[in-house]
Coordinates of C-alpha atoms in Angstrom, one line a residue:
M1 CA -23.6 -27.9 -22.7
S2 CA -23.8 -24.7 -24.9
K3 CA -22.4 -24.2 -28.4
L4 CA -20.0 -21.4 -29.2
K5 CA -19.2 -20.4 -32.8
I6 CA -15.5 -19.7 -33.2
A7 CA -14.0 -17.9 -36.2
G8 CA -10.4 -16.8 -37.1
A9 CA -7.4 -18.7 -36.0
W10 CA -9.6 -21.7 -35.8
S11 CA -13.1 -22.0 -37.2
G12 CA -15.9 -24.3 -36.0
A13 CA -18.4 -25.0 -33.3
L14 CA -17.2 -25.7 -29.8
E15 CA -19.2 -27.1 -26.9
A16 CA -18.6 -25.5 -23.5
E17 CA -20.2 -25.4 -20.1
L18 CA -20.7 -21.6 -19.7
D19 CA -21.3 -21.8 -16.0
T20 CA -18.0 -23.7 -15.5
W21 CA -15.6 -22.6 -18.2
T22 CA -13.4 -19.5 -17.7
V23 CA -11.8 -17.4 -20.4
A24 CA -8.5 -19.1 -19.8
M25 CA -10.1 -22.5 -20.3
L26 CA -11.7 -21.4 -23.6
R27 CA -8.4 -19.9 -24.7
Q28 CA -6.6 -23.1 -24.0
E29 CA -9.2 -25.2 -25.9
V30 CA -9.0 -22.9 -29.0
A31 CA -5.2 -23.0 -28.8
R32 CA -5.3 -26.8 -28.7
R33 CA -7.5 -27.1 -31.7
S34 CA -5.5 -24.6 -33.7
D35 CA -2.1 -26.2 -32.8
G36 CA -1.0 -23.1 -31.0
Q37 CA 0.0 -21.9 -27.5
P38 CA -2.7 -20.2 -25.2
G39 CA -0.5 -17.1 -25.0
S40 CA -0.7 -16.7 -28.8
I41 CA -4.5 -16.6 -28.9
N42 CA -6.6 -13.4 -28.6
L43 CA -10.3 -13.9 -28.0
I44 CA -12.8 -11.1 -29.0
F45 CA -16.4 -11.1 -28.0
A46 CA -19.0 -8.3 -28.5
G47 CA -16.2 -6.0 -29.6
K48 CA -14.1 -6.5 -26.5
V49 CA -10.9 -8.5 -25.9
L50 CA -11.5 -11.1 -23.3
K51 CA -9.1 -11.1 -20.4
D52 CA -8.3 -14.0 -18.1
G53 CA -8.7 -11.8 -15.0
D54 CA -8.1 -13.7 -11.7
G55 CA -9.2 -16.9 -13.4
S56 CA -12.4 -17.3 -11.4
Q57 CA -14.9 -15.5 -13.6
K58 CA -17.1 -17.8 -15.7
L59 CA -18.1 -17.3 -19.4
S60 CA -21.7 -16.8 -18.4
E61 CA -20.8 -14.0 -16.0
I62 CA -19.3 -11.9 -18.8
G63 CA -22.4 -12.3 -21.0
V64 CA -21.4 -15.3 -23.2
K65 CA -24.5 -17.2 -24.2
N66 CA -25.5 -20.2 -26.3
N67 CA -24.5 -19.7 -30.0
A68 CA -22.4 -16.7 -29.1
K69 CA -19.9 -15.7 -31.9
I70 CA -16.2 -15.4 -30.8
L71 CA -13.3 -14.2 -32.9
A72 CA -10.0 -15.9 -32.2
S73 CA -6.9 -14.1 -33.6
R74 CA -3.4 -15.3 -33.5
V75 CA -0.6 -13.1 -32.2
S76 CA 3.2 -13.7 -31.8
A77 CA 4.3 -15.6 -28.7
D78 CA 6.0 -12.5 -27.4
E79 CA 3.1 -10.3 -28.1
G80 CA 0.8 -12.8 -26.5
K81 CA 2.9 -12.9 -23.4
E82 CA 2.9 -9.1 -23.3
L83 CA -0.9 -9.0 -23.6
M84 CA -1.3 -11.6 -20.9
A85 CA 1.1 -9.7 -18.6
E86 CA -0.7 -6.4 -19.3
A87 CA -4.0 -8.0 -18.5
E88 CA -2.6 -9.4 -15.3
R89 CA -1.2 -6.0 -14.4
S90 CA -4.5 -4.2 -15.1
N91 CA -6.4 -6.8 -13.0
R92 CA -3.9 -6.4 -10.1
L93 CA -4.3 -2.6 -10.1
A94 CA -8.1 -2.9 -10.2
R95 CA -8.0 -5.3 -7.2
L96 CA -5.7 -2.9 -5.4
K97 CA -8.1 0.1 -5.8
A98 CA -11.1 -2.1 -4.9
A99 CA -9.3 -3.3 -1.7
A100 CA -8.4 0.3 -0.7
T101 CA -12.0 1.4 -1.3
S102 CA -13.3 -1.5 0.8
L103 CA -10.9 -0.8 3.7
A104 CA -11.8 2.9 3.7
M105 CA -15.5 2.2 3.6
R106 CA -15.5 -0.4 6.4
H107 CA -13.5 1.7 8.8
L108 CA -14.7 5.3 8.5
D109 CA -14.9 5.5 12.3
G110 CA -11.1 5.2 12.4
S111 CA -11.1 1.7 13.9
L112 CA -9.4 -1.1 12.1
P113 CA -9.8 -4.1 14.4
V114 CA -9.0 -6.8 11.8
E115 CA -5.9 -5.2 10.4
D116 CA -4.7 -4.0 13.9
F117 CA -3.6 -0.5 12.9
N118 CA -5.0 3.0 12.9
I119 CA -4.5 5.9 10.5
E120 CA -4.1 9.3 11.9
L121 CA -2.7 12.5 10.3
E122 CA -0.5 15.0 12.1
N123 CA 0.6 18.5 11.0
Q124 CA 4.2 19.7 11.4
S125 CA 3.3 20.9 14.9
G126 CA 2.7 17.3 15.9
E127 CA -1.0 18.0 16.3
K128 CA -3.6 15.5 15.0
V129 CA -5.4 16.8 11.9
Q130 CA -9.2 16.4 12.3
M131 CA -10.9 14.9 9.3
G132 CA -14.5 16.1 9.5
S133 CA -16.5 14.6 6.7
E134 CA -16.8 11.0 5.7
T135 CA -15.5 12.0 2.3
D136 CA -12.3 13.4 3.8
Q137 CA -11.8 10.4 6.0
R138 CA -12.3 7.9 3.1
A139 CA -10.2 9.9 0.7
V140 CA -7.2 10.3 3.1
M141 CA -7.3 6.7 4.1
M142 CA -7.3 5.6 0.4
G143 CA -4.6 8.1 -0.5
L144 CA -2.3 7.0 2.3
M145 CA -2.7 3.3 1.6
L146 CA -2.1 3.7 -2.1
H147 CA 0.9 6.0 -1.6
A148 CA 2.5 3.5 0.8
N149 CA 1.9 0.7 -1.7
A150 CA 3.5 2.8 -4.5
K151 CA 6.6 3.4 -2.4
Q152 CA 6.9 -0.4 -2.0
L153 CA 6.7 -0.8 -5.8
I154 CA 9.4 2.0 -6.2
R155 CA 11.7 0.1 -3.9
R156 CA 11.2 -3.0 -6.1
T157 CA 12.0 -0.8 -9.2
K158 CA 8.5 -1.3 -10.7
Y159 CA 8.2 2.3 -11.7
K160 CA 5.5 1.9 -14.3
D161 CA 3.2 0.1 -11.8
A162 CA 4.1 2.6 -9.1
L163 CA 3.0 5.5 -11.4
E164 CA -0.4 3.9 -11.8
V165 CA -0.9 3.5 -8.1
L166 CA 0.4 7.0 -7.4
A167 CA -2.1 8.4 -9.9
M168 CA -4.9 6.5 -8.0
G169 CA -3.5 8.0 -4.7
E170 CA -3.5 11.5 -6.2
E171 CA -7.1 11.0 -7.3
A172 CA -8.1 9.9 -3.8
F173 CA -6.4 12.9 -2.1
S174 CA -8.0 15.3 -4.6
L175 CA -11.4 14.5 -3.0
C176 CA -10.2 16.0 0.3
N177 CA -11.0 19.4 1.5
S178 CA -8.1 21.7 0.3
S179 CA -7.8 23.3 3.8
L180 CA -7.1 19.9 5.3
I181 CA -4.5 18.7 2.9
E182 CA -2.6 22.0 2.9
M183 CA -1.5 21.2 6.5
I184 CA 0.3 18.0 5.6
D185 CA 3.2 17.2 3.3
N186 CA 1.8 13.8 1.9
I187 CA 0.6 15.2 -1.4
P188 CA 3.8 17.2 -2.2
I189 CA 5.8 14.0 -1.4
L190 CA 3.5 12.0 -3.7
Q191 CA 4.2 14.6 -6.5
I192 CA 8.0 14.1 -6.0
D193 CA 7.6 10.4 -6.1
M194 CA 5.7 10.6 -9.4
V195 CA 8.5 12.7 -11.0
W196 CA 11.1 10.3 -9.6
C197 CA 9.3 7.5 -11.5
Y198 CA 9.4 9.6 -14.7
F199 CA 13.1 10.0 -14.2
M200 CA 13.9 6.4 -13.4
L201 CA 11.9 5.4 -16.5
R202 CA 13.9 8.1 -18.4
D203 CA 10.6 9.3 -19.9
I204 CA 11.5 12.7 -21.3
S205 CA 8.0 13.2 -22.8
W206 CA 6.7 13.9 -19.2
L207 CA 9.1 16.8 -18.6
S208 CA 6.5 19.6 -19.1
V209 CA 4.2 17.9 -16.6
A210 CA 7.1 17.2 -14.3
G211 CA 8.0 20.9 -14.0
V212 CA 4.4 21.7 -12.9
R213 CA 4.4 18.9 -10.4
L214 CA 7.7 19.9 -8.9
L215 CA 6.6 23.5 -8.5
K216 CA 3.5 22.4 -6.7
A217 CA 5.6 20.0 -4.5
R218 CA 8.0 22.8 -3.5
E219 CA 5.1 25.1 -2.6
G220 CA 3.4 22.4 -0.6
I221 CA 6.5 21.4 1.3
E222 CA 7.3 25.0 2.1
R223 CA 3.8 25.5 3.4
A224 CA 4.0 22.4 5.6
H225 CA 7.6 22.6 6.7
G226 CA 8.1 26.4 6.9
K227 CA 10.5 28.4 4.7
E228 CA 13.9 26.7 4.6
A229 CA 12.3 23.9 6.8
T230 CA 12.5 26.2 9.8
R231 CA 9.3 24.7 11.4
V232 CA 10.2 21.1 11.0
R233 CA 13.8 21.7 12.2
L234 CA 12.4 23.4 15.3
L235 CA 9.9 20.6 16.0
Q236 CA 12.6 17.9 15.5
G237 CA 15.1 19.5 17.9
G238 CA 17.5 20.6 15.2
R239 CA 17.4 17.3 13.3
C240 CA 17.2 17.3 9.6
P241 CA 14.8 14.5 8.6
E242 CA 13.7 16.3 5.4
L243 CA 17.2 16.7 3.8
A244 CA 17.1 13.6 1.6
L245 CA 13.6 14.6 0.3
H246 CA 14.9 18.1 -0.5
L247 CA 18.0 16.6 -2.2
R248 CA 15.7 14.5 -4.5
L249 CA 13.5 17.5 -5.2
E250 CA 16.5 19.7 -6.2
L251 CA 18.0 16.9 -8.3
L252 CA 14.7 16.5 -10.2
E253 CA 14.4 20.3 -10.6
G254 CA 17.9 20.3 -12.1
V255 CA 17.1 17.4 -14.5
V256 CA 14.0 19.2 -15.8
A257 CA 15.8 22.5 -16.2
Y258 CA 18.6 20.7 -18.1
H259 CA 16.2 19.1 -20.6
I260 CA 14.3 22.4 -21.3
G261 CA 17.6 24.3 -21.9
Q262 CA 17.8 26.3 -18.6
L263 CA 21.4 25.3 -18.0
E264 CA 22.1 28.0 -15.4
K265 CA 19.1 27.0 -13.3
S266 CA 20.0 23.3 -13.7
R267 CA 23.5 23.9 -12.4
S268 CA 22.2 25.8 -9.4
S269 CA 19.7 23.1 -8.4
L270 CA 22.2 20.3 -8.9
G271 CA 24.9 22.1 -7.0
S272 CA 22.5 22.7 -4.1
A273 CA 21.6 19.0 -4.1
Q274 CA 25.2 18.0 -4.2
A275 CA 26.1 20.2 -1.3
K276 CA 23.8 18.3 1.1
H277 CA 26.4 15.5 1.6
L278 CA 24.1 12.8 2.7
Q279 CA 26.3 9.8 1.8
V280 CA 26.9 7.9 5.1
P281 CA 30.6 7.6 6.2
D282 CA 31.7 3.9 6.4
E283 CA 33.3 4.5 9.9
A284 CA 30.1 5.9 11.4
L285 CA 28.0 3.2 9.9
S286 CA 30.3 0.5 11.1
L287 CA 30.3 1.9 14.6
L288 CA 26.5 1.9 14.8
M289 CA 26.2 -1.6 13.4
S290 CA 28.7 -2.8 16.0
M291 CA 26.3 -1.6 18.6
G292 CA 23.7 -4.0 17.2
Y293 CA 21.7 -1.7 14.9
Q294 CA 20.6 -3.0 11.4
E295 CA 22.4 -1.4 8.5
R296 CA 19.2 0.2 7.0
R297 CA 18.2 1.8 10.3
A298 CA 21.7 2.9 11.1
K299 CA 22.0 4.7 7.7
R300 CA 18.7 6.3 8.1
A301 CA 19.6 7.6 11.6
L302 CA 22.9 9.1 10.4
R303 CA 21.3 10.8 7.4
M304 CA 18.6 12.4 9.5
N305 CA 21.1 13.6 12.1
N306 CA 23.8 15.2 9.8
Q307 CA 26.1 12.2 10.3
D308 CA 26.4 12.9 14.1
I309 CA 26.8 9.5 15.8
E310 CA 25.6 10.6 19.2
S311 CA 22.4 12.2 17.8
A312 CA 21.9 9.1 15.6
V313 CA 22.0 6.8 18.6
D314 CA 19.5 9.0 20.5
F315 CA 17.3 8.9 17.4
L316 CA 17.4 5.1 17.2
V317 CA 16.5 4.8 20.9
E318 CA 13.6 7.2 20.6
E319 CA 12.5 5.5 17.4
K320 CA 12.2 2.1 19.2
A321 CA 10.3 3.7 22.0
R322 CA 7.9 5.4 19.6
K323 CA 7.2 2.1 17.8
A324 CA 6.4 0.3 21.0
Q325 CA 4.1 3.1 22.1
K326 CA 2.3 3.1 18.8
V327 CA 1.5 -0.6 19.2
K328 CA 0.3 0.0 22.7
D329 CA -1.9 3.0 21.6
N330 CA -3.5 1.0 18.8
I331 CA -4.3 -1.9 21.1
R332 CA -5.7 0.3 23.8
R333 CA -7.8 2.3 21.3
Q334 CA -9.3 -0.8 19.8
E335 CA -10.0 -2.3 23.2
E336 CA -11.8 1.0 24.2
I337 CA -13.9 1.1 21.1
S338 CA -14.9 -2.6 21.4
Y339 CA -15.4 -2.5 25.1
G340 CA -17.7 0.5 25.0
K341 CA -19.9 -1.2 22.4
D342 CA -20.0 -4.4 24.4
L343 CA -21.0 -2.5 27.6
A344 CA -23.9 -0.8 25.9
A345 CA -25.1 -4.0 24.1
E346 CA -25.0 -6.0 27.3
A347 CA -26.9 -3.3 29.3
L348 CA -29.6 -3.2 26.6
R349 CA -29.9 -7.0 26.5
R350 CA -30.3 -7.1 30.3
N351 CA -33.1 -4.5 30.1
E352 CA -34.8 -5.9 27.0
N353 CA -33.7 -2.8 24.9
D354 CA -35.2 -0.3 27.4
I355 CA -32.7 2.6 26.7
Q356 CA -33.4 4.5 30.0
K357 CA -33.0 1.4 32.2
A358 CA -29.8 0.5 30.3
L359 CA -28.4 4.0 30.9
D360 CA -29.3 3.7 34.6
D361 CA -27.3 0.4 34.9
L362 CA -24.3 1.9 33.1
T363 CA -24.2 4.9 35.4
N364 CA -24.6 2.8 38.5
P365 CA -21.2 1.6 39.7
E366 CA -22.4 -1.7 41.1
T367 CA -24.4 -2.8 38.1
N368 CA -21.8 -1.4 35.7
S369 CA -19.2 -3.6 37.5
S370 CA -21.4 -6.6 37.2
I371 CA -21.9 -6.1 33.5
Q372 CA -18.2 -5.8 33.0
L373 CA -17.5 -9.1 34.8
D374 CA -20.1 -10.9 32.6
I375 CA -18.6 -9.4 29.5
E376 CA -15.1 -10.5 30.4
S377 CA -16.3 -14.0 31.2
S378 CA -18.2 -14.3 27.9
K379 CA -15.3 -12.7 25.9
K380 CA -12.8 -15.3 27.2
K381 CA -15.2 -18.1 26.4
R382 CA -15.8 -16.8 22.9
Q383 CA -12.1 -16.4 22.3
R384 CA -11.4 -20.0 23.3
V385 CA -14.1 -21.3 21.1
A386 CA -13.1 -19.1 18.1
V387 CA -9.4 -20.1 18.4
D388 CA -10.3 -23.8 18.6
T389 CA -12.8 -23.6 15.7
A390 CA -10.3 -21.7 13.5
I391 CA -7.6 -24.3 14.2
N392 CA -9.8 -27.2 13.5
E393 CA -11.2 -25.8 10.3
L394 CA -7.8 -24.8 8.9
A395 CA -6.3 -28.1 9.9
A396 CA -9.2 -29.9 8.2
M397 CA -8.3 -28.0 5.0
G398 CA -5.0 -29.9 4.8
F399 CA -2.5 -27.4 6.4
P400 CA -0.1 -28.8 9.0
R401 CA -1.7 -28.5 12.4
E402 CA 1.4 -27.0 14.1
A403 CA 1.6 -24.4 11.4
V404 CA -2.1 -23.7 11.8
I405 CA -1.8 -23.2 15.6
S406 CA 1.1 -20.9 15.1
A407 CA -0.6 -18.8 12.4
V408 CA -3.9 -18.5 14.3
H409 CA -2.1 -17.3 17.5
E410 CA 0.1 -14.9 15.5
Y411 CA -2.5 -13.4 13.2
G412 CA -5.5 -13.5 15.5
T413 CA -8.2 -14.2 12.9
Q414 CA -9.0 -17.2 10.8
E415 CA -9.1 -15.1 7.6
L416 CA -5.6 -13.6 8.1
A417 CA -4.2 -17.0 9.3
R418 CA -5.6 -18.7 6.2
S419 CA -4.1 -16.1 3.9
H420 CA -0.7 -16.5 5.6
L421 CA -0.9 -20.3 5.3
F422 CA -1.7 -20.1 1.6
R423 CA 1.4 -18.0 1.1
Q424 CA 3.5 -20.3 3.3
Y425 CA 2.3 -23.5 1.6
P426 CA 1.5 -22.5 -2.0
N427 CA 1.7 -26.1 -3.1
A428 CA -0.4 -27.6 -0.3
M429 CA -3.2 -30.0 -1.3
V430 CA -6.0 -27.9 0.4
V431 CA -9.3 -29.6 0.8
E432 CA -12.3 -27.3 1.1
D433 CA -15.7 -28.4 2.3
D434 CA -18.4 -27.3 -0.2
N435 CA -21.0 -27.3 2.6
D436 CA -18.8 -25.1 4.9
D437 CA -19.1 -21.4 4.3
S438 CA -16.0 -20.5 6.4
T439 CA -13.8 -20.5 3.3
S440 CA -16.3 -18.3 1.3
R441 CA -16.6 -15.7 4.0
P442 CA -13.5 -13.8 2.8
S443 CA -14.8 -13.9 -0.8
D444 CA -16.3 -10.4 -0.4
R445 CA -12.8 -9.2 0.6
D446 CA -9.6 -9.4 -1.3
V447 CA -7.6 -10.4 1.8
E448 CA -4.3 -10.7 -0.2
M449 CA -4.6 -7.1 -1.4
E450 CA -5.8 -5.8 1.9
D451 CA -2.8 -7.4 3.6
E452 CA -0.5 -5.8 1.0
L453 CA -2.0 -2.3 1.6
T454 CA -2.2 -2.5 5.4
G455 CA 1.1 -4.3 5.9
E456 CA 3.1 -1.4 4.3
L457 CA 1.5 1.1 6.6
Q458 CA 2.1 -1.1 9.7
R459 CA 5.8 -1.1 8.8
G460 CA 5.9 2.7 8.3
D461 CA 6.4 5.5 10.8
A462 CA 6.5 9.3 11.0
F463 CA 9.9 9.4 9.1
S464 CA 9.1 6.8 6.4
D465 CA 8.5 9.5 3.7
Y466 CA 11.9 11.0 4.4
D467 CA 13.7 7.6 4.4
I468 CA 15.6 7.9 1.0
D469 CA 18.9 6.1 0.5
V470 CA 20.2 8.8 -1.9
T471 CA 22.8 6.5 -3.6
E472 CA 21.0 6.7 -6.9
E473 CA 20.5 10.4 -6.5
G474 CA 24.2 10.9 -6.0
E475 CA 25.0 9.1 -9.2
A476 CA 22.3 11.1 -11.1
I477 CA 23.8 14.4 -9.8
R478 CA 27.2 13.5 -11.1
E479 CA 25.8 12.3 -14.4
Y480 CA 23.9 15.6 -15.0
L481 CA 26.7 17.8 -13.8
A482 CA 28.9 16.1 -16.5
L483 CA 26.2 16.6 -19.1
L484 CA 26.0 20.3 -18.1
T485 CA 29.8 20.7 -18.4
S486 CA 29.7 19.2 -21.9
A487 CA 26.8 21.4 -22.9
E488 CA 28.4 24.6 -21.6
T489 CA 31.7 23.7 -23.4
V490 CA 29.8 23.4 -26.7
E491 CA 28.1 26.8 -26.0
L492 CA 31.5 28.5 -25.4
R493 CA 32.9 27.0 -28.7
N494 CA 29.9 28.4 -30.6

């Protein structure tokens, strides 16, 4: 046991096991001795406020040693809760960035076998954008993952958190070659999303920055979509997927103009946004839903097809086909990458790492076929063993065996199945074997955060960035048009 010298809200010596105790445990002990609540105690060591983090970091790991001096200050219960919430939020954002960095670093070759998805960029001509350098690949992957996560936060109305994640995404994209990012509309859309968060937070202090962001966003969208969206309309066969995005952009331009006193410009922007008429008619929505389509998908199809029912149905059919093809392409691509590596490895093994003999076997149809048969046989055996092992190890941890079997077959890997089971059974009495390193293997990865990042991209598609409900936008347009009318009436009187 080590001795800690505490001063402030409670003064005295306190014995603690530095390799076992966490900040939260120390906070709780100080609170107990000072007749307070843990949330009301602030701990300061070496000039820094100690944070609970994820609860796993020990006192010794943050530099606390025997006879260390720690100041304990008392704050109000509400302030303490706010500090704890802010610390938790900061920790979550740090984990998110670390997970995005880890994913990007592990899969620079574009293959994501564990997460079962692949990131590719396309320009407005539908052509794949080639990402040459490793820096570009890593930056684009991080930017896309963080932007997708921020959109999820926006949908959950967590605008402050979304802004933090969008800023990280913007930083990641800034590392890309400018000639590459000018071909895509991801960054202009990210800029619009940032200003939307300012607006939803009603943060007027950001207006000067907002104006600059919106100007860059408009220029970027015009560069990617063509003037008046001519390029994107042509490529989409006359459809208007970008209308909702332009409506939001014009609304925000009108809001910014209003708050800096440019009333005429504000009315012009708001009027243009209002004229887009993207509210979905109840009759059309009801008809599509009666055909078996979900409400959200039906609304999206109608918005992107100028409320035309026939075109919306065509869009929904094509969308389903695209999704199925995307899954097939990802599976095929991963199989090709994995199979090519397996062939080369087996040929080298057979020939004791003699590269020339291995190449001869690979180019000989008979020996190549023999290698393939051996690989398939070994692969099936490994898969059976891996599945059985995963099921037995997870069941031994205390999860229901039927749920384990289902999770392993659905998620494919022990790590992802384990993560899913923890979410499904948060109160399960899980037993972990200290001598078994199977549970420590994911420790180098934050599986929960990686799932959050990759899951959002898996659910997305080519039109996700344009999928805006516009209900809130419609209300905001009416609100600011009314404010404009009042302001113009006052001007006339004066």
